[in-house]
PDB file of C-alpha atoms and ligand atoms in Angstrom:
ATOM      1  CA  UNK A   1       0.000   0.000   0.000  1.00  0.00           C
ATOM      2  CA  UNK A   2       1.446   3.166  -0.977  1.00  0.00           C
ATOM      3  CA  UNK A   3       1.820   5.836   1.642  1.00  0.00           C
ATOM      4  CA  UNK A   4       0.222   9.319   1.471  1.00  0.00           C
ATOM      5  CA  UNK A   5       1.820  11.799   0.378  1.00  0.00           C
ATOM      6  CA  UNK A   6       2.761  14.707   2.801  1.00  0.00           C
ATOM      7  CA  UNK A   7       4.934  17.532   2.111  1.00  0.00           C
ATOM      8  CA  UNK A   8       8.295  17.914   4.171  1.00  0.00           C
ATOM      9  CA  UNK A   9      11.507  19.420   2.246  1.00  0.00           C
ATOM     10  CA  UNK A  10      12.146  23.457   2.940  1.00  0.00           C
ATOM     11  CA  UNK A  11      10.518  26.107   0.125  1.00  0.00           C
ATOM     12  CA  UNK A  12      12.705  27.547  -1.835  1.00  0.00           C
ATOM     13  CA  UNK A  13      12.692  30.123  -4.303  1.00  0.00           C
ATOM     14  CA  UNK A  14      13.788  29.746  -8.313  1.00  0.00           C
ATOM     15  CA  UNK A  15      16.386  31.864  -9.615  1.00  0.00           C
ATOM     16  CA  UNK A  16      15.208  31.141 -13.273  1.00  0.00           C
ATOM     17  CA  UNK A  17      11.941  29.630 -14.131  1.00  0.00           C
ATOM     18  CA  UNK A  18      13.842  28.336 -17.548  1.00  0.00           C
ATOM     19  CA  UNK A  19      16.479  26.291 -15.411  1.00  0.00           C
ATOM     20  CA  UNK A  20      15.522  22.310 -16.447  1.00  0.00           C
ATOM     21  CA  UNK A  21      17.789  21.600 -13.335  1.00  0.00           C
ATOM     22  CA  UNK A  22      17.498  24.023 -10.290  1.00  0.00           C
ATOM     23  CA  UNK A  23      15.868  21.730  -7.825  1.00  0.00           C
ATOM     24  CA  UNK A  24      12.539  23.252  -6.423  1.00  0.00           C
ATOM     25  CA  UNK A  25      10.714  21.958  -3.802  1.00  0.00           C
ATOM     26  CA  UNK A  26       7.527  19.880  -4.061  1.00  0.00           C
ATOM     27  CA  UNK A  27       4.041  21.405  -4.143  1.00  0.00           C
ATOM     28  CA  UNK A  28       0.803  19.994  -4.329  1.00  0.00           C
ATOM     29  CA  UNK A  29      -1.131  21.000  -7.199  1.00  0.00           C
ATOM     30  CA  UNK A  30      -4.951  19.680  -5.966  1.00  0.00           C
ATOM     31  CA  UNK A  31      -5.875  16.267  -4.646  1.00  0.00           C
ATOM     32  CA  UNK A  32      -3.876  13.348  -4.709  1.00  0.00           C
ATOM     33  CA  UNK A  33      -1.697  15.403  -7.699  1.00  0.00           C
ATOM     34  CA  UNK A  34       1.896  16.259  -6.748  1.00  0.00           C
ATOM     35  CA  UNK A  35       4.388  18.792  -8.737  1.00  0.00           C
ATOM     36  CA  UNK A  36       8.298  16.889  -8.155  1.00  0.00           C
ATOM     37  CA  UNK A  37       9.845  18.944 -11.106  1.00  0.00           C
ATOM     38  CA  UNK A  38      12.408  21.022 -11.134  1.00  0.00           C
ATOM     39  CA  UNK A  39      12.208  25.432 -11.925  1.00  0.00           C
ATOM     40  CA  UNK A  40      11.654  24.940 -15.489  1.00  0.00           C
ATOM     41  CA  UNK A  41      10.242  21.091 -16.308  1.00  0.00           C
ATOM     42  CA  UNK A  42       7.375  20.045 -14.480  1.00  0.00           C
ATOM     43  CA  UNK A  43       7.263  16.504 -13.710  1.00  0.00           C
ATOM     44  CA  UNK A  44       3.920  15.189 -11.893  1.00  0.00           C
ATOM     45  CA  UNK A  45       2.804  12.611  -9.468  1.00  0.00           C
ATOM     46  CA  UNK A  46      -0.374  11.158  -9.604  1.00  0.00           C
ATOM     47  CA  UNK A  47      -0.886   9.094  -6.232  1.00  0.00           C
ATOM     48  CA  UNK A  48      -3.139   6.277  -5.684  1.00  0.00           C
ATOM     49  CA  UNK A  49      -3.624   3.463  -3.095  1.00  0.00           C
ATOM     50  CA  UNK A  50      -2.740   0.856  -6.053  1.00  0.00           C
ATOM     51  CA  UNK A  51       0.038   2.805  -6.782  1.00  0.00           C
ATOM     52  CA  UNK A  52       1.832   5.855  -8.098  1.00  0.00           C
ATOM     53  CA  UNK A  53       1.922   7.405 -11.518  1.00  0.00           C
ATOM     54  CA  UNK A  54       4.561  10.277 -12.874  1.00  0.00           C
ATOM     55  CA  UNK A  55       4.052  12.125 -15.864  1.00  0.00           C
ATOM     56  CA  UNK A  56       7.652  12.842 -17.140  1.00  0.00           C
ATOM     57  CA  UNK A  57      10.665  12.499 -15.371  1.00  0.00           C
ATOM     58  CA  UNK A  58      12.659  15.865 -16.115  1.00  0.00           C
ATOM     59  CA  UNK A  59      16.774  15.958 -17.565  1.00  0.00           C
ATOM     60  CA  UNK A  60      18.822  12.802 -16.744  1.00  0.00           C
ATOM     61  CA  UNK A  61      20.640  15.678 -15.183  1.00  0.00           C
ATOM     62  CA  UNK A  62      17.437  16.937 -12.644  1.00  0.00           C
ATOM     63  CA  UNK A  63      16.750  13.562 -11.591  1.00  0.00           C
ATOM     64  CA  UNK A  64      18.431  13.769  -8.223  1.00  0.00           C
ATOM     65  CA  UNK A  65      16.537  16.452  -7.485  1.00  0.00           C
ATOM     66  CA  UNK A  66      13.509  14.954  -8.913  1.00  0.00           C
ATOM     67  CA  UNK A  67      13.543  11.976  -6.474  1.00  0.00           C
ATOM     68  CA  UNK A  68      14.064  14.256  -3.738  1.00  0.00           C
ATOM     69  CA  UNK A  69      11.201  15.979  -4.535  1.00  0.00           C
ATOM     70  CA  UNK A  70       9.304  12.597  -4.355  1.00  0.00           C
ATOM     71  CA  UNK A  71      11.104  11.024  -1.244  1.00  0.00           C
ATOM     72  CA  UNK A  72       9.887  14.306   0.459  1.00  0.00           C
ATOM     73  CA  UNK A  73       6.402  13.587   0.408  1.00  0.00           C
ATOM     74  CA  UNK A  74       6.960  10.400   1.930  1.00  0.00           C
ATOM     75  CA  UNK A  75       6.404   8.302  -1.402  1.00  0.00           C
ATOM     76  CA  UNK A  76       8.741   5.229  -1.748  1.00  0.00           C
ATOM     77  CA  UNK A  77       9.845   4.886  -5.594  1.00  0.00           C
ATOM     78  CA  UNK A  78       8.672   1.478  -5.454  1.00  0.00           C
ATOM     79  CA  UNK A  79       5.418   2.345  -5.275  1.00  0.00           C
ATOM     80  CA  UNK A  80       5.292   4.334  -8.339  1.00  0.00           C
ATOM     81  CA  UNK A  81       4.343   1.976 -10.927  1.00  0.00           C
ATOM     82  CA  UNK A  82       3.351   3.458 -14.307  1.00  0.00           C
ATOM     83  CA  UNK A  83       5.361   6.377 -16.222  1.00  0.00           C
ATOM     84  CA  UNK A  84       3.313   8.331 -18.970  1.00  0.00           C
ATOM     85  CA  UNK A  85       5.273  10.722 -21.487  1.00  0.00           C
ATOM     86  CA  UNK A  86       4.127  14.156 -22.450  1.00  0.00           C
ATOM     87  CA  UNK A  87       6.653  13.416 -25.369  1.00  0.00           C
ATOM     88  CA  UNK A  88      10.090  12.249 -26.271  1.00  0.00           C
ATOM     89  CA  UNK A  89      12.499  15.047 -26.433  1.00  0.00           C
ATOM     90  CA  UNK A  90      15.607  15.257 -23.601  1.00  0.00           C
ATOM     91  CA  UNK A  91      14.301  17.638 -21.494  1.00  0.00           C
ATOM     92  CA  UNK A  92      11.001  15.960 -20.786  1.00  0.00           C
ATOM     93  CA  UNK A  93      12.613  12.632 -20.199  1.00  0.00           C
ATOM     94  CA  UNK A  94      16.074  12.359 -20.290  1.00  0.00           C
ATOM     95  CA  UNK A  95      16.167  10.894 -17.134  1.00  0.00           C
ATOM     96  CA  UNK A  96      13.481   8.347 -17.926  1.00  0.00           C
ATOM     97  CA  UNK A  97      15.606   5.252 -17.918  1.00  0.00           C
ATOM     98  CA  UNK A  98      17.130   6.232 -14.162  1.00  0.00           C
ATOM     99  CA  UNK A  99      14.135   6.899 -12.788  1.00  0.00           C
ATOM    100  CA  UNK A 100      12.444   3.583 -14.093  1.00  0.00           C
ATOM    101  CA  UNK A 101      15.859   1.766 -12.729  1.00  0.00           C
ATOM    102  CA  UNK A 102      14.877   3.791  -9.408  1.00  0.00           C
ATOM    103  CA  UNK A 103      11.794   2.584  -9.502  1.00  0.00           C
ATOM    104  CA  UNK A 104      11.298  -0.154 -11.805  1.00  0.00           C
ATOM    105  CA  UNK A 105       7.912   1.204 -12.628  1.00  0.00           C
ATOM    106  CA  UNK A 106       6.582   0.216 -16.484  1.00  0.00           C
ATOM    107  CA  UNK A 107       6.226   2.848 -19.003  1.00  0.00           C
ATOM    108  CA  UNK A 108       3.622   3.519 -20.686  1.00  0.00           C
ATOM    109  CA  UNK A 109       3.535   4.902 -24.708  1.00  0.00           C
ATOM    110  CA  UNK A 110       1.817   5.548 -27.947  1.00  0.00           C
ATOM    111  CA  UNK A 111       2.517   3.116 -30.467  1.00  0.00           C
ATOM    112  CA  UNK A 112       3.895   5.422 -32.744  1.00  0.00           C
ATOM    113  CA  UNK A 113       7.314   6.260 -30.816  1.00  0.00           C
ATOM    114  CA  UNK A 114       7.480   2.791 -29.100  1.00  0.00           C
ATOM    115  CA  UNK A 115      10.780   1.774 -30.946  1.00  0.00           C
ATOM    116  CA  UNK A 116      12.049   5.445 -30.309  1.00  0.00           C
ATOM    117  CA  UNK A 117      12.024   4.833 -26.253  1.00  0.00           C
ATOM    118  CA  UNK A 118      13.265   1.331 -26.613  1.00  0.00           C
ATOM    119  CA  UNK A 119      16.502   2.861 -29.231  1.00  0.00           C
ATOM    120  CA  UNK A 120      17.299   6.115 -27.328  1.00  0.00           C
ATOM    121  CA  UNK A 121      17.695   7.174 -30.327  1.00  0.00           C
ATOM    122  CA  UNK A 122      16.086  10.697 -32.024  1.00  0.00           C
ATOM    123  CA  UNK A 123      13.480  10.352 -34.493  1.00  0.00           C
ATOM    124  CA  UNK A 124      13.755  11.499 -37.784  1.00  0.00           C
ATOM    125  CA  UNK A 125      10.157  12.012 -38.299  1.00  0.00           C
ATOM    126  CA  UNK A 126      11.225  14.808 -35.324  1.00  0.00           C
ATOM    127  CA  UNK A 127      11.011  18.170 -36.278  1.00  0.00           C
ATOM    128  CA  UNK A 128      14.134  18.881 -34.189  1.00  0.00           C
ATOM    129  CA  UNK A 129      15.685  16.111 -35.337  1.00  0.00           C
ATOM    130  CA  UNK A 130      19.245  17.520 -35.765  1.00  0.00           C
ATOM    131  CA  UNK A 131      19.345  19.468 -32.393  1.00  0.00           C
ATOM    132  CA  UNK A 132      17.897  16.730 -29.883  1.00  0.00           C
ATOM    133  CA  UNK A 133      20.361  15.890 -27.509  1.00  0.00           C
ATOM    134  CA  UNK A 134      19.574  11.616 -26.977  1.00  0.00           C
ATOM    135  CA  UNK A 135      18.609   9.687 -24.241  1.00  0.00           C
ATOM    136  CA  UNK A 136      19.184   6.079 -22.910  1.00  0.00           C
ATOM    137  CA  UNK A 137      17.154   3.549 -24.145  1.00  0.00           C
ATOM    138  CA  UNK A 138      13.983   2.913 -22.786  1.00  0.00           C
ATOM    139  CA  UNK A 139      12.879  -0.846 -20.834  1.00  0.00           C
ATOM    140  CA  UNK A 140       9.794  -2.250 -20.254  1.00  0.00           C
ATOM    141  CA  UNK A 141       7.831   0.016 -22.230  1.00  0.00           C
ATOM    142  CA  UNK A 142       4.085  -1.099 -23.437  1.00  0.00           C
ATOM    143  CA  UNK A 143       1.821   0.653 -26.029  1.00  0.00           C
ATOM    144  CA  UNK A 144      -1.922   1.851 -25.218  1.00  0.00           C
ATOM    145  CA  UNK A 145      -4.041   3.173 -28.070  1.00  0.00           C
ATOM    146  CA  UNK A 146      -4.201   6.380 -28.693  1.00  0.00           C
ATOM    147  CA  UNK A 147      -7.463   8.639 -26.744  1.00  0.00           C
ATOM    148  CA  UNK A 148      -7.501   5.483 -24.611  1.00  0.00           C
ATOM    149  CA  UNK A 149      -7.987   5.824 -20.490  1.00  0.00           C
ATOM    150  CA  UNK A 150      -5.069   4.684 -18.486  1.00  0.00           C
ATOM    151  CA  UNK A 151      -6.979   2.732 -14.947  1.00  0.00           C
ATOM    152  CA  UNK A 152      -5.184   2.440 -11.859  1.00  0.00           C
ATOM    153  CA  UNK A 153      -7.812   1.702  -9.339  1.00  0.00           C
ATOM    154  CA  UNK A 154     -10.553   4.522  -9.143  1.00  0.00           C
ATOM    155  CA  UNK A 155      -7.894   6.695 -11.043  1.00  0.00           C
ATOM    156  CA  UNK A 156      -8.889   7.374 -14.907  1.00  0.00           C
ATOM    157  CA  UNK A 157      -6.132   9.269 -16.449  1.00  0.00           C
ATOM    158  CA  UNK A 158      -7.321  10.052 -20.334  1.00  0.00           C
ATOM    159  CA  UNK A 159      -4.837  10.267 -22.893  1.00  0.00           C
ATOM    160  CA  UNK A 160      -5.270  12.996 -25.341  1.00  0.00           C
ATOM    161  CA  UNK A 161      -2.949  12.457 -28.656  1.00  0.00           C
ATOM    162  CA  UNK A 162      -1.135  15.642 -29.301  1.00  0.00           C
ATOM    163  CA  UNK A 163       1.386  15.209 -31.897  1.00  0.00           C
ATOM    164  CA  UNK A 164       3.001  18.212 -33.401  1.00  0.00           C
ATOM    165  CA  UNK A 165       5.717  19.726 -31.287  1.00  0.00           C
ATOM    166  CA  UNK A 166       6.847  15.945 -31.273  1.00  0.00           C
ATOM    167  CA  UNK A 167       5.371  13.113 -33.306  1.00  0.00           C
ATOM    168  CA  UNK A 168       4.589  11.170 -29.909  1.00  0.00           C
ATOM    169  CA  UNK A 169       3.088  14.309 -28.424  1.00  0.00           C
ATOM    170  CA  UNK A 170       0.626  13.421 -25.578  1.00  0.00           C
ATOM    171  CA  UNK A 171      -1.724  15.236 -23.265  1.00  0.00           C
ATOM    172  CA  UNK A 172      -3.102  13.587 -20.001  1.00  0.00           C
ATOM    173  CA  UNK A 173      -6.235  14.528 -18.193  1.00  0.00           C
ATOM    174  CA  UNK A 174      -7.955  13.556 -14.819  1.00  0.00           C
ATOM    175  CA  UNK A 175     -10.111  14.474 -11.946  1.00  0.00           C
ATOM    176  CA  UNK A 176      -8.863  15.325  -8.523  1.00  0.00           C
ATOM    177  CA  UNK A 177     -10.917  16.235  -5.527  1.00  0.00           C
ATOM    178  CA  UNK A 178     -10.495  18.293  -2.538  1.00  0.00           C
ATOM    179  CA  UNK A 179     -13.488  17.862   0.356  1.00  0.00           C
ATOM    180  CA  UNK A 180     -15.377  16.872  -2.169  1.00  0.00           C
ATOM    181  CA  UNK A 181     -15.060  19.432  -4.893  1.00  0.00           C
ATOM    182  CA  UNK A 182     -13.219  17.948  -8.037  1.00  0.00           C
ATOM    183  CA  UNK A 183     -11.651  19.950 -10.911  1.00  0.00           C
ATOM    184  CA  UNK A 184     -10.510  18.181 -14.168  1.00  0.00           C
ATOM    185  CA  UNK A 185      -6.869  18.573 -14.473  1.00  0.00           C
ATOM    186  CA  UNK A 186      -5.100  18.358 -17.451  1.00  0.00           C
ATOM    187  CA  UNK A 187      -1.137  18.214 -18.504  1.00  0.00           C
ATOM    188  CA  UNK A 188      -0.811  19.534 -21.879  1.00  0.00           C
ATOM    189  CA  UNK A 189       1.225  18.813 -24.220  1.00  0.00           C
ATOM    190  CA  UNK A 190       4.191  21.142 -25.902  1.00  0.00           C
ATOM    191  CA  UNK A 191       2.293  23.262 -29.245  1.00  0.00           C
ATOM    192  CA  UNK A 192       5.282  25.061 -29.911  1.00  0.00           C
ATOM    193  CA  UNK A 193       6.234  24.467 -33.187  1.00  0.00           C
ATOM    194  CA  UNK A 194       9.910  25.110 -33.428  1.00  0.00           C
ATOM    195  CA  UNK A 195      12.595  23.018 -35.672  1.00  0.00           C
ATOM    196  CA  UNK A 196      16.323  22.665 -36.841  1.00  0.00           C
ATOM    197  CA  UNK A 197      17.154  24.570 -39.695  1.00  0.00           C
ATOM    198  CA  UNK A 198      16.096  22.163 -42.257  1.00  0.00           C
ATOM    199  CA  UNK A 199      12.662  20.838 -41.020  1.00  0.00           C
ATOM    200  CA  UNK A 200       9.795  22.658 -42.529  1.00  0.00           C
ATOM    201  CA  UNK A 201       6.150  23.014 -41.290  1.00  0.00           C
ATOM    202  CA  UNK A 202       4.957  23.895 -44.757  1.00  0.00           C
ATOM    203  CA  UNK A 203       6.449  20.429 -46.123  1.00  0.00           C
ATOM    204  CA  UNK A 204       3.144  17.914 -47.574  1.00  0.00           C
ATOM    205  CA  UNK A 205       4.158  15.853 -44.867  1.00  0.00           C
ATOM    206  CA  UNK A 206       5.113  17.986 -41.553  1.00  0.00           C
ATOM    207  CA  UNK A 207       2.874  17.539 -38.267  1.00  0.00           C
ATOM    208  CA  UNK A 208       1.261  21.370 -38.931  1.00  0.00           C
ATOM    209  CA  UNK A 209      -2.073  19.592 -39.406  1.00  0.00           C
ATOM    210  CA  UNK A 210      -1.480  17.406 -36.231  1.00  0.00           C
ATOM    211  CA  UNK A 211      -0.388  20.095 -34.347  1.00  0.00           C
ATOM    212  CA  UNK A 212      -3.609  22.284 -35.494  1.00  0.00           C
ATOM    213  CA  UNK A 213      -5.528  19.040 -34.318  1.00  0.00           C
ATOM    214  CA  UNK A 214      -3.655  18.872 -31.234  1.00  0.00           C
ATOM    215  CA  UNK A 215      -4.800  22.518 -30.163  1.00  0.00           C
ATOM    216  CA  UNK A 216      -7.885  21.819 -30.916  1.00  0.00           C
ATOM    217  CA  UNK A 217      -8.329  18.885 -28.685  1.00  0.00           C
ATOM    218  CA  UNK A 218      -6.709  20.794 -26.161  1.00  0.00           C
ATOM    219  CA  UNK A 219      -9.266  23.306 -26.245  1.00  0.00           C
ATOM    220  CA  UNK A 220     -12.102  21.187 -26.082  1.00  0.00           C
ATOM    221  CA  UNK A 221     -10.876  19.477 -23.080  1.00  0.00           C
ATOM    222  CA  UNK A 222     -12.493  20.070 -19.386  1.00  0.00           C
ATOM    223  CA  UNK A 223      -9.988  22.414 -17.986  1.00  0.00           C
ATOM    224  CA  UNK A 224     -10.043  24.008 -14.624  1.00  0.00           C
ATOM    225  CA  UNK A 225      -6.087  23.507 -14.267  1.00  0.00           C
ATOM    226  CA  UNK A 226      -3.710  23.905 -16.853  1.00  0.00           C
ATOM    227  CA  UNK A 227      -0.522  21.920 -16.427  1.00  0.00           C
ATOM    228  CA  UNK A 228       2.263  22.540 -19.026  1.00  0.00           C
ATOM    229  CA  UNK A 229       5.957  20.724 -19.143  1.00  0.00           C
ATOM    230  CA  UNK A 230       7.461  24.050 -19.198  1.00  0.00           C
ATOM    231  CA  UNK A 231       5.777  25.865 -16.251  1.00  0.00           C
ATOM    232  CA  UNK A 232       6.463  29.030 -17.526  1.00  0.00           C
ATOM    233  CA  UNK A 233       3.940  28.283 -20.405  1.00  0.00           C
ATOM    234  CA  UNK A 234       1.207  28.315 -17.456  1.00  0.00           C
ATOM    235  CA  UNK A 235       2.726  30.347 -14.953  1.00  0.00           C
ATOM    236  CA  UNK A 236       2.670  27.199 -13.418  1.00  0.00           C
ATOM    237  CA  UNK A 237       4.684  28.063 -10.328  1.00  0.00           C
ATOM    238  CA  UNK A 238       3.053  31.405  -9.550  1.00  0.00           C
ATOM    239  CA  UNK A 239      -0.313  29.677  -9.816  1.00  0.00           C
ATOM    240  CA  UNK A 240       1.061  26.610  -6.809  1.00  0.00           C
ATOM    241  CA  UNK A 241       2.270  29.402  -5.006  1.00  0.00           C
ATOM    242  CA  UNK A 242      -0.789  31.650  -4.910  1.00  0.00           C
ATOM    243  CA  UNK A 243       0.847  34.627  -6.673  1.00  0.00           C
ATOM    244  CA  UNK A 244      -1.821  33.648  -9.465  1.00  0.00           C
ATOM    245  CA  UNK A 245      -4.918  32.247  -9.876  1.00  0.00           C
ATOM    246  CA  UNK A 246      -4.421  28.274  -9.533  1.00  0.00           C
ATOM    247  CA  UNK A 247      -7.918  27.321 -11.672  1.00  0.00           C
ATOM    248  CA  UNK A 248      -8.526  29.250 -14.611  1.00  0.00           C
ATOM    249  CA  UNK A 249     -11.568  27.767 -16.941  1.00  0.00           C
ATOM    250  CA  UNK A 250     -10.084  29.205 -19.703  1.00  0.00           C
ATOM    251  CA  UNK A 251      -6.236  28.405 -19.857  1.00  0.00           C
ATOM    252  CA  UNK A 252      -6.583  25.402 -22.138  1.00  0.00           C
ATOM    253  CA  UNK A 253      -8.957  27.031 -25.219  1.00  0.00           C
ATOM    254  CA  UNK A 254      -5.995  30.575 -24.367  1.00  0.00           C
ATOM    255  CA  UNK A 255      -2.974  27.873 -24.801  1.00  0.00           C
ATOM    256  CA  UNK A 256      -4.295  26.030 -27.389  1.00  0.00           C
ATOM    257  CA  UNK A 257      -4.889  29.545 -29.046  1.00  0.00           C
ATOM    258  CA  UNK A 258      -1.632  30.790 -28.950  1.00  0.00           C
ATOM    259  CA  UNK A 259      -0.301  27.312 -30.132  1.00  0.00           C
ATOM    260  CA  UNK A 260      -2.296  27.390 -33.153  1.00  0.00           C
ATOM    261  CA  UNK A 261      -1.568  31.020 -33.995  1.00  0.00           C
ATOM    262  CA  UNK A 262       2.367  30.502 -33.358  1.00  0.00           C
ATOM    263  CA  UNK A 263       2.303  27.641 -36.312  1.00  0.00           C
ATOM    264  CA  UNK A 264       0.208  30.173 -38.586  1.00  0.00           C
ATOM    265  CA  UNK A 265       3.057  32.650 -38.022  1.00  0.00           C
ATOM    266  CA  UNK A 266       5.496  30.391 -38.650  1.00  0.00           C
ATOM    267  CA  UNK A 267       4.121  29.323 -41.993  1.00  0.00           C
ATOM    268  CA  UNK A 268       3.561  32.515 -43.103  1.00  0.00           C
ATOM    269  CA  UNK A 269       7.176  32.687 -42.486  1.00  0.00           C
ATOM    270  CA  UNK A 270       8.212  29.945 -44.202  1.00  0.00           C
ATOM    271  CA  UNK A 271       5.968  31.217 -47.202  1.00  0.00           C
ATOM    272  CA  UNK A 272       8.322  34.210 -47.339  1.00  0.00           C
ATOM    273  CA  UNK A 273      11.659  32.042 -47.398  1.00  0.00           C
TER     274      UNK A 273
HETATM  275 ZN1   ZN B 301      10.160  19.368 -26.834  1.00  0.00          ZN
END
């Protein structure tokens, strides 16, 4: 039986919210849903009594800290047993394979990047393809189906596919309650669309219309928290800290905006080149 989580290491304060590796401390974002990421890459813990889930796992370089962060709210690593991906670029998951070694927990994956995790090696379908730095290769991984619900217990966490930034692009969403008022959380994926030098967007077969697809999902999606693997794309921290508003019914249909009007840019761009 898992233990409950309960916050214990000191606060501290982030000298840059764009650092993947300057340890923060861990906050509760609402319910049972833990943030153990670092200043600049959120990495979240979902806990149940059948067992802990953690969406990301930060630089292989942040995962020290990142296990702090989790040992602090007096959660064994054992007990978490499923890792989800928002997707497969370094700073996301780079320390993926130590953190399943610390905690021999399976991870879960769309089919289409499967072989990806289990290579550690970049994907050229990857519209950073030349500049990703790699990753070790991946164990024990297992595809669900895309839009499928991942059950642990009473837990439902809902996949949303959200290719575009990366072509195994995922958003997660699921309930949390607090004396018995729930809010639907949900971690979005990455809509920026940004490249190497040689990728384009306006190519017959980039992931523009996945990505356009992706934001709209995302704004159709029961949102009263936005959750975003760079925090800074939510004001993620302010929000856990109170120096913002923590639920805001509209972040997902604003963020899913922006996304889609970034890749418009861009292709005008592009047009122009
Ligand atoms: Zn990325």
């Amino acid at each position: 039986m898992p233990s409950a989580p309960t916050p214990a290491l000191p606060q501290t304060t982030c000298k840059s919210l764009d650092d993947w590796n300057e340890p923060t401390h861990a906050r509760r974002i609402y319910g049972n849903t833990w943030y153990v990421g670092t200043c600049g890459i959120s990495v979240v813990l979902i806990a149940t009594p059948q067992g802990h889930v953690l969406i990301d796992s930060a630089p292989e370089k942040a995962s020290v800290a990142v296990r702090q962060n989790i040992l602090s709210l007096g959660v064994r690593l054992v007990d978490i047993k499923t890792i989800l991906l928002t997707h497969e670029h370094h700073d996301h998951m780079g320390g993926l394979a130590s953190m399943q070694e610390a905690t021999g927990a399976k991870v879960l994956s769309r089919a289409n990047v499967v072989d990806v995790l289990k290579s550690g090696k970049n994907d050229r379908r990857d519209p950073q393809f030349n500049e990703l730095a790699g990753f070790d290769p991946i164990v024990n991984v297992h595809a669900f189906e895309d839009s499928s619900a991942i059950k642990i217990g009473s837990t439902q966490i809902q996949h949303i596919p959200m290719s575009g930034h990366a072509p195994g692009g995922s958003g997660w969403t699921w309930q949390e309650c607090e004396k018995g008022v729930c809010k639907n959380l949900v971690f979005a994926d990455s809509l920026g669309s940004i490249s190497d030098d040689s990728y384009r967007y306006s190519a017959p077969d980039s992931l523009a219309n996945a990505l356009r697809e992706s934001s709209q999902r995302v704004a159709k999606t029961a949102c009263d928290i936005l959750i975003t693997g760079h925090g800074t794309a939510s004001d993620l921290l302010a929000r856990l800290d109170g120096a913002k508003p923590l639920l805001e019914p509209q972040a997902c249909v604003n963020y899913a905006q922006a996304g889609a009007l970034r890749l418009e840019d861009r292709l005008k761009k592009e047009a122009v080149k």
